[in-house]
Amino acid sequence: GQRSRREPRPGPRSPAAAASAPPLYDVVVSGGGMVGSAMAAVLGHDIHFHDKKIALLEAGPRKEYNHMPESYSNRVSSISPGSATLLSSCGAWDHVCSLRLKPFRRMQVWDACSEAMIVFEKADLDDMGYIVENDVIMSALTKQLDAVADRVEVFYRSKAVGYTWPLPSHSSDTSPWVQVELADGRRLQTKLLIGADGHNSVVRKEAEIKNIEHKYDQSAVVATLHLAEATDNNVAWQRFLPTGPIALLPLSDTASSLVWSTSHDHASELLAMDEESFVDSINSAFWSNINHSEFIDTAGAMFRSAISLLKPSGTAVRQLPPSVAKVEAESRAMFPLGLGHATEYVQHRVALIGDAAHRVHPLAGQGVNLGFGDIACLAHHLSAAAFNGSDLGSLKHLLKFETERQRHNVSLIAATDVLKRLYSTTLTPLVLLRTWGLQATNALPPVKVRI
Amino acid sequence: QLSLFRFTVKRPLSTSRSSVDSKEMKKFQLLAHKWWDEGGEYAALHSMNDIRVPFIRDTLLSMSTNYHLGNPLSGIKILDVGCGGGLLSEPLGRLGALVTGIDPVEDNIRTADRHKSFDPVLAKRIQYKCSSLEEIVEESMETFDVIVASEVVEHVADLETFIKCCSQVLKPEGSLFITTINKTQLSYVLGIVVAEKIMGIVPEGTHEWEKFVPPEELQHLLESNGFSVRTVNGMLYNPLSRSWSWVQSKSLNYAVHAVKSGAPAQSHSTDTLPERDIQQRPATAGT
């Protein structure tokens, strides 16, 4: 059931502060999506935050499931092993496993314009990653937030509408904290504000942090699909079409999730067409060789034989993706895609994580993993700061978080963008380049491992 | 030639045996409002927290058996002598300690009070008083578990009086933490000439080289006044990265941890130090 709105805590007992001063938190996380909730849960479970006060602000209602509905949700994420470890650290991964998830061992990525492909799999046949419905992750996090309710206060149906920033600490007689105003007029104060409010982040805008944005001329179509026949569905498939990549992510032995990035027009068509045509389009996208040209095929074949002469194990066996039989009713949806990167992740008493800081194309399946990576890094620095008795909002450790994450994120975001642009063309020279590039990458173990 | 720096320091005779030097007070008065500007005149002191707080915290944790989750210094009564604007009192308070901060400069206390007032947890745990150490001795005999005197002893008028007073207000087996600057050729060049006059790491005129304290002298004074010196560590500031680190050499800055003896106040005989004239140092020292 819904958690009822809590009463604001009594004001501070200091005689200097008026009795009407808004309640003061050590950390306020704005945005209760997967990344915001995980941030609050991880801090709430941190040993050095045992006596701290954390608030999580979420505009929507509380989401919790004791068991999942029969049909799969169409919003899923590819969770990397690193993200699984983070979720494990706050006890949420156990709940995910007890609800449902699909591990995959292999990723096959190939081009529509040539035979080139690359296969990712771990040498020891470990899980490469997990396909998990977003609702499952949210439910697991909600449970773990409940477990630390004495430290973390969650405000559901509470949208933050305004932020007031403090003046530099040495000069004022006014409050040094960030003031947060909610839609219903309630106010909070905090020593550190974490913005986890998505790619249109209000925190980022109000902090006047410049954001580099680019709208791709693409939308992603998602749907839940039923396979033609049951199979050991433990491979993630992605094919780069000239119009955009199409991916099939395993959900179970009989179901997979579709993420098809394509032009806005094509996306609308896909949503509007009848079920049968939709299924045909998907199968055709994965199986058709219409974009091959003899020249490219020959050049590709030559390169492949060259590699196999030099490195006998460097060409992988091509597996065939499953074919789709039908689509789950009402599961088709689309959303526009874009690129975004905040020029700063932090300011005095403010930090941005997740999509508020960076927004990527889904082709690399990295989006939420970048956000979880942000959390692991920020929580590490905040934990150390708390154990040193430092002011949590101090730029000193916030800048360390920013440097570490920007270094990591920028190269990945740039690479994803480059890949997206590279694969959006049928121009022969570029196709040849990426064909050989993909084949070469597939043959070179060190490069593959890094990816 | 080292002989340039060898002179006998004559402390000014005063009728009240006070450790407070009024000239020193004036220097700090002028900068009272600058304490909390992390990038300003006191930047080096702010970043010193990164090593002195863990030093105090970990030493105290290793000496106690209780651990309160989230508040490692819970229940410990600490006296912060020469607390200034409260730069060290606040982190200690955040770690759970009950801190009394004293400073003879009224403006410093006012700044410290105002800064803590916005945080109800700190406001409760920290008390500030405008006072010298001697002035609180009578009402605070054997009251504190810990005394912290960081970047203070190089400013006091009479170091021995200061140490005696520390002993009086400290509980038996209580800890005394001191950070200060050594008196060496190197500390003159780097600590005064470079730090103050050239790089502005420390406001000009803050320090007087004659009042710097060599660790041997400090150790001697401590041990002849009922303390047992447990640790002496060298510290070094890197002005480029604006950060402090622990180093082997004590020729510039150093930190001391000493423990008051468990027996009722008694001076110990000075037998632990090697025969050495404290004012004379071999020419090769100080590296």
Short mmCIF file of N, CA and C in Angstrom, two decimals, chain B residues 32 36 55 59 70 82 274:
data_model
loop_
_atom_site.label_atom_id
_atom_site.label_comp_id
_atom_site.label_asym_id
_atom_site.label_seq_id
_atom_site.Cartn_x
_atom_site.Cartn_y
_atom_site.Cartn_z
N ALA B 32 39.94 37.30 11.54
CA ALA B 32 38.89 36.49 12.17
C ALA B 32 37.80 36.06 11.21
N TRP B 36 36.60 30.55 7.53
CA TRP B 36 35.84 29.52 6.83
C TRP B 36 35.88 29.61 5.31
N PHE B 55 44.34 11.15 12.26
CA PHE B 55 45.37 10.84 13.25
C PHE B 55 44.76 10.77 14.65
N THR B 59 44.01 7.16 16.56
CA THR B 59 44.72 6.95 17.82
C THR B 59 43.73 6.67 18.93
N GLY B 70 28.91 5.07 13.30
CA GLY B 70 28.58 6.40 12.80
C GLY B 70 29.12 7.52 13.66
N GLY B 82 43.11 27.01 21.52
CA GLY B 82 43.47 27.82 20.36
C GLY B 82 42.64 27.37 19.16
N PRO B 274 68.74 11.66 25.09
CA PRO B 274 70.21 11.57 25.00
C PRO B 274 70.82 12.92 25.36
#
